[in-house]
GROMACS .gro file of C-alpha atoms in nm:
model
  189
    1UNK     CA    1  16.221   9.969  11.462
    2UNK     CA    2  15.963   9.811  11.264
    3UNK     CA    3  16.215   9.617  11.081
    4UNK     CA    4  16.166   9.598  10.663
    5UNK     CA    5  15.832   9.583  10.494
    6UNK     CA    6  15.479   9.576  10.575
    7UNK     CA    7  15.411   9.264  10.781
    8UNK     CA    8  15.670   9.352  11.081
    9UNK     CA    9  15.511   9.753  10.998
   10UNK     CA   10  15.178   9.642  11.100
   11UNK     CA   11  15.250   9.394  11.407
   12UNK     CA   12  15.453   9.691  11.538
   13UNK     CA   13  15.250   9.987  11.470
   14UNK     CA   14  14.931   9.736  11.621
   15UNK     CA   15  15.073   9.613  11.938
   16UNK     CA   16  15.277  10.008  11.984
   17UNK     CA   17  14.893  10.124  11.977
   18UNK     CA   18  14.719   9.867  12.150
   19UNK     CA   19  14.961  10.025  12.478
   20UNK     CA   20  14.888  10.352  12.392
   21UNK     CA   21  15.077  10.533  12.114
   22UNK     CA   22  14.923  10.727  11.891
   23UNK     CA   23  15.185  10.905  11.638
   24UNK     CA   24  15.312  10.680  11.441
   25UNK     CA   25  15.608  10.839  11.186
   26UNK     CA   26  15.840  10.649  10.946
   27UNK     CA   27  16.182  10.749  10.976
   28UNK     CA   28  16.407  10.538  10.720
   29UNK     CA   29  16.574  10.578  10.381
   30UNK     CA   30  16.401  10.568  10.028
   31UNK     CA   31  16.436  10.527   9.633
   32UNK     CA   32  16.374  10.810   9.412
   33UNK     CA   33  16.196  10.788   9.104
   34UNK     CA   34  16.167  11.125   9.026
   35UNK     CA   35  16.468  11.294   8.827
   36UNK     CA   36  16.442  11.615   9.043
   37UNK     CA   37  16.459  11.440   9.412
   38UNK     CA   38  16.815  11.374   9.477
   39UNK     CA   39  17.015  11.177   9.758
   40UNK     CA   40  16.992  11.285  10.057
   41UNK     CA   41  16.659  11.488  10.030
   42UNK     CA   42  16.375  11.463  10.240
   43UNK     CA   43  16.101  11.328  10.144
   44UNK     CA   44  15.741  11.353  10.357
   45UNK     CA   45  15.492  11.155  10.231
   46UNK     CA   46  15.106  11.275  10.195
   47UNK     CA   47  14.980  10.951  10.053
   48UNK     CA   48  15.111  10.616   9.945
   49UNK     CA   49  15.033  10.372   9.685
   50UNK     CA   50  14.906  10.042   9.849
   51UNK     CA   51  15.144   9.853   9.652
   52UNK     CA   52  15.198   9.601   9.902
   53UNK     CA   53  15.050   9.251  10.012
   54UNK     CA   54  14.989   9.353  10.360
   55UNK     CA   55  14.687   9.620  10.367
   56UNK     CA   56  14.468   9.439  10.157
   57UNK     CA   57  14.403   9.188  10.476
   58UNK     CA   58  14.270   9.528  10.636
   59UNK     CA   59  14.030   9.705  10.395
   60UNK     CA   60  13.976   9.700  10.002
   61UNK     CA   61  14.250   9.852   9.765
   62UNK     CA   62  14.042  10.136   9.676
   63UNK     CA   63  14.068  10.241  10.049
   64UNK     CA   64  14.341  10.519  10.054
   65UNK     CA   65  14.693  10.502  10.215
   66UNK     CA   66  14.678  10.904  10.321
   67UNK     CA   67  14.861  11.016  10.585
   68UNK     CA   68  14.810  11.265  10.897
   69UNK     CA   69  14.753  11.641  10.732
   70UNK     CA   70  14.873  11.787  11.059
   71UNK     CA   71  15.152  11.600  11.106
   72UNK     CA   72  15.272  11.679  10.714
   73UNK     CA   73  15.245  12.011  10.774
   74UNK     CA   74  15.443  12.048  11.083
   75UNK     CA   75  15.722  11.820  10.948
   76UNK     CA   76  15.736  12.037  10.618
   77UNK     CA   77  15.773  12.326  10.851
   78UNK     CA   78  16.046  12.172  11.031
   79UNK     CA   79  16.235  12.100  10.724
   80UNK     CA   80  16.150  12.428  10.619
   81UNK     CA   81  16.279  12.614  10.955
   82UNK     CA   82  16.577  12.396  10.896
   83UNK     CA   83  16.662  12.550  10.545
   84UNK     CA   84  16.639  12.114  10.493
   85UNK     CA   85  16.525  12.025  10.126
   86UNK     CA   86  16.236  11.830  10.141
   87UNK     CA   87  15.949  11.733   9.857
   88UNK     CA   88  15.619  11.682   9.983
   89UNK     CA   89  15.442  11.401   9.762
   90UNK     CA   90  15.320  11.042   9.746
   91UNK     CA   91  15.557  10.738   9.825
   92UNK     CA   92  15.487  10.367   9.657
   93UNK     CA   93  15.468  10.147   9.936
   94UNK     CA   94  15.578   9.739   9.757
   95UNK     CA   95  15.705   9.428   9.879
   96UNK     CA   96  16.031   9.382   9.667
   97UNK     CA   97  16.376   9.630   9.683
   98UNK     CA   98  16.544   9.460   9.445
   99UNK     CA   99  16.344   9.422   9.111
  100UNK     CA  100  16.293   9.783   9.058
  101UNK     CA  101  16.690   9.873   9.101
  102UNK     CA  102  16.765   9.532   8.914
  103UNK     CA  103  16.458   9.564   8.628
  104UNK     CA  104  16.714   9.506   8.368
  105UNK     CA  105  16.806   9.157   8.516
  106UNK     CA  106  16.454   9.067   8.608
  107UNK     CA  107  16.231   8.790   8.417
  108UNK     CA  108  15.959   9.093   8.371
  109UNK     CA  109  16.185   9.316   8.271
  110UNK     CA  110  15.920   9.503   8.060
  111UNK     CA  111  15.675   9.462   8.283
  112UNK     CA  112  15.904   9.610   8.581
  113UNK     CA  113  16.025   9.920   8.382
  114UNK     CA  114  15.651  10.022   8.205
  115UNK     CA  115  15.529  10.043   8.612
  116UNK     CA  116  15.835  10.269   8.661
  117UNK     CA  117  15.726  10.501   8.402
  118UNK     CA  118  15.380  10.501   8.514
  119UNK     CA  119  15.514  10.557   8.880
  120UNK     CA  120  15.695  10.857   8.739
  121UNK     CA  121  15.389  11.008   8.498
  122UNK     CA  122  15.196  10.957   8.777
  123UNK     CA  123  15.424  11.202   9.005
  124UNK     CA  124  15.502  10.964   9.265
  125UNK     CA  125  15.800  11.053   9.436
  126UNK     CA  126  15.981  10.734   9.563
  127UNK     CA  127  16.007  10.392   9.677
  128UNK     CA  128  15.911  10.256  10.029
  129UNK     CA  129  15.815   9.957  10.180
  130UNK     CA  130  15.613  10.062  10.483
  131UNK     CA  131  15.461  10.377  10.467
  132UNK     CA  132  15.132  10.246  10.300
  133UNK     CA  133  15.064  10.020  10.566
  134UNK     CA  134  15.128  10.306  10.871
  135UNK     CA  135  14.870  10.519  10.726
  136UNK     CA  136  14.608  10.241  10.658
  137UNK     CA  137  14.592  10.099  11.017
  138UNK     CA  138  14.672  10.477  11.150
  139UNK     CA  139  14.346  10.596  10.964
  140UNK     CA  140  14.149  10.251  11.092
  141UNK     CA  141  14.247  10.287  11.416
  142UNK     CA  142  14.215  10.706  11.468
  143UNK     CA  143  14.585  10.729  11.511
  144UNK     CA  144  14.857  10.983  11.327
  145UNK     CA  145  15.057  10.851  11.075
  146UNK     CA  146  15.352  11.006  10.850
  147UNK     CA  147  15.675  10.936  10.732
  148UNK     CA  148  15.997  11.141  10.687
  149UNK     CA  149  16.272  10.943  10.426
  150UNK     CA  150  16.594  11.017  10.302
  151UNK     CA  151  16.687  10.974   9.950
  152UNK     CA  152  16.947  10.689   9.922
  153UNK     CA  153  16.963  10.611   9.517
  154UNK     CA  154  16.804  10.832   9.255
  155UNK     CA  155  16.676  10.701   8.904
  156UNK     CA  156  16.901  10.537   8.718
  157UNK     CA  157  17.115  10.371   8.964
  158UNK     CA  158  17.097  10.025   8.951
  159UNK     CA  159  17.248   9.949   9.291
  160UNK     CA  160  17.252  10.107   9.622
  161UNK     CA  161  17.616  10.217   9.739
  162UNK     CA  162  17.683  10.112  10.069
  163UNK     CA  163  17.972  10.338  10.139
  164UNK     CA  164  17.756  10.602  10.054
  165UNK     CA  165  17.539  10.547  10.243
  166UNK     CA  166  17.744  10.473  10.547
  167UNK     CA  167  17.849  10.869  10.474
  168UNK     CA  168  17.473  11.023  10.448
  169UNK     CA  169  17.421  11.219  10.785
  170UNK     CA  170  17.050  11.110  10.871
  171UNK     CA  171  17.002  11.373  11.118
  172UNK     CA  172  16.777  11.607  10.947
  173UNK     CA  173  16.563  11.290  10.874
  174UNK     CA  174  16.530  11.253  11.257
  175UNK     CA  175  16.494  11.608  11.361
  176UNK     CA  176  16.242  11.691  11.127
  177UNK     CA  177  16.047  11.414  11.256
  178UNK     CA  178  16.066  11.498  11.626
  179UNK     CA  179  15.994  11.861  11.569
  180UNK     CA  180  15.719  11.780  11.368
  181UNK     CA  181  15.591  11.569  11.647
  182UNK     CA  182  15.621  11.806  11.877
  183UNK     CA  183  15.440  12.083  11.774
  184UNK     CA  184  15.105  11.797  11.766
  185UNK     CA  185  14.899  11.859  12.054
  186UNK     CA  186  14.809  11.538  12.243
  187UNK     CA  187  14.561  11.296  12.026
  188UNK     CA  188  14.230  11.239  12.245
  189UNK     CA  189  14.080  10.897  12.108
   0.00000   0.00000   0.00000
C-alpha cells in the first residue's frame, strides 16, 4: 500500500524503484463524475489531471500525468476477456475527498461545484488521489505506471456508503491488474 494521497504515493513508488521495481499500478477505489460510469465499474486511467500538491516539486504543471500505453492496453484487454465493464479515460488526481462529495457544505461552494462541471465538460472520468503522481515519477524515472479503480459513489451522492462498500467484490479490480501485468514483457532500463 501506498497509503492515501500523493505524498505517501511518491515515497513509495521512489524507494519500491530505487530496489528495483518497475510496474507500478494503482489498484484502489474511485469517485465518478461522469453520469454514465457507475459503482462498481472499472475504471483504467490513460492520463490524470495533476490536481495535486505533490508533482509540482518534480517538474512544471504543464508536464503531463500520462500513463504506460502498454500497460492500458493489456489491462483493457483483461477487463475485456473478463466480460468486466471498464471505461478507459482520464482520472483527476487532488488532495481533498471530502469537499467535492460535501461542495454543498463547503465555504467555496461555488467555486467547488463550477470545477465539477468543468471536470465533467472536460470528460474526465473520476476522482483519485494518487494516480497523477504514479505516472509523473513513472515517466521521470523510465518506469510503467497505470491504475485500475473501482467506482465507489457516482455523481450526485453526497456521501460514500460504507456498507456498500464493505459489499463491492474488488476482485475484478485486482485481476485485471495482474493480468494486465502479466502479459508486459520485462522493462530493460
Amino acid at each position: 500500500s501506498t497509503g492515501i494521497g500523493s505524498p505517501s504515493t511518491a515515497i513509495a513508488v521512489e524507494e519500491l524503484s530505487a530496489i528495483g521495481a518497475t510496474t507500478f499500478i494503482r489498484v484502489g477505489t474511485t469517485g465518478s463524475i461522469q453520469r454514465d460510469v457507475h459503482f462498481s465499474d472499472l475504471v483504467i486511467a490513460t492520463a490524470a489531471v495533476r490536481d495535486e500538491g505533490t508533482t509540482p516539486s518534480y517538474v512544471p504543471m504543464s508536464y503531463p500525468a500520462v500513463a504506460d500505453f502498454e500497460l492500458v492496453g493489456a489491462m483493457l484487454a483483461a477487463a475485456r476477456a473478463a466480460n468486466q465493464p471498464a471505461h478507459a479515460g482520464i482520472v483527476r488526481s487532488h488532495d481533498a475527498l471530502y469537499p467535492d462529495l460535501h461542495a454543498a457544505r463547503m465555504p467555496r461552494r461555488e467555486e467547488l461545484e463550477d470545477a465539477l462541471t468543468v471536470w465533467q465538460r472536460a470528460r474526465v472520468v473520476c476522482n483519485d488521489m494518487e494516480t497523477s503522481t504514479i505516472f509523473v515519477i513513472c515517466a521521470l524515472r523510465n518506469l510503467r505506471g497505470g491504475s485500475v479503480l473501482t467506482v465507489v459513489n457516482e455523481p450526485g451522492e453526497e456521501a460514500i456508503d460504507p456498507a456498500r462498500v464493505a459489499a463491492l467484490d474488488l476482485t475484478p479490480m485486482f485481476r485485471v491488474a495482474l493480468a494486465g501485468a502479466r502479459q508486459l514483457a520485462p522493462l530493460k532500463a
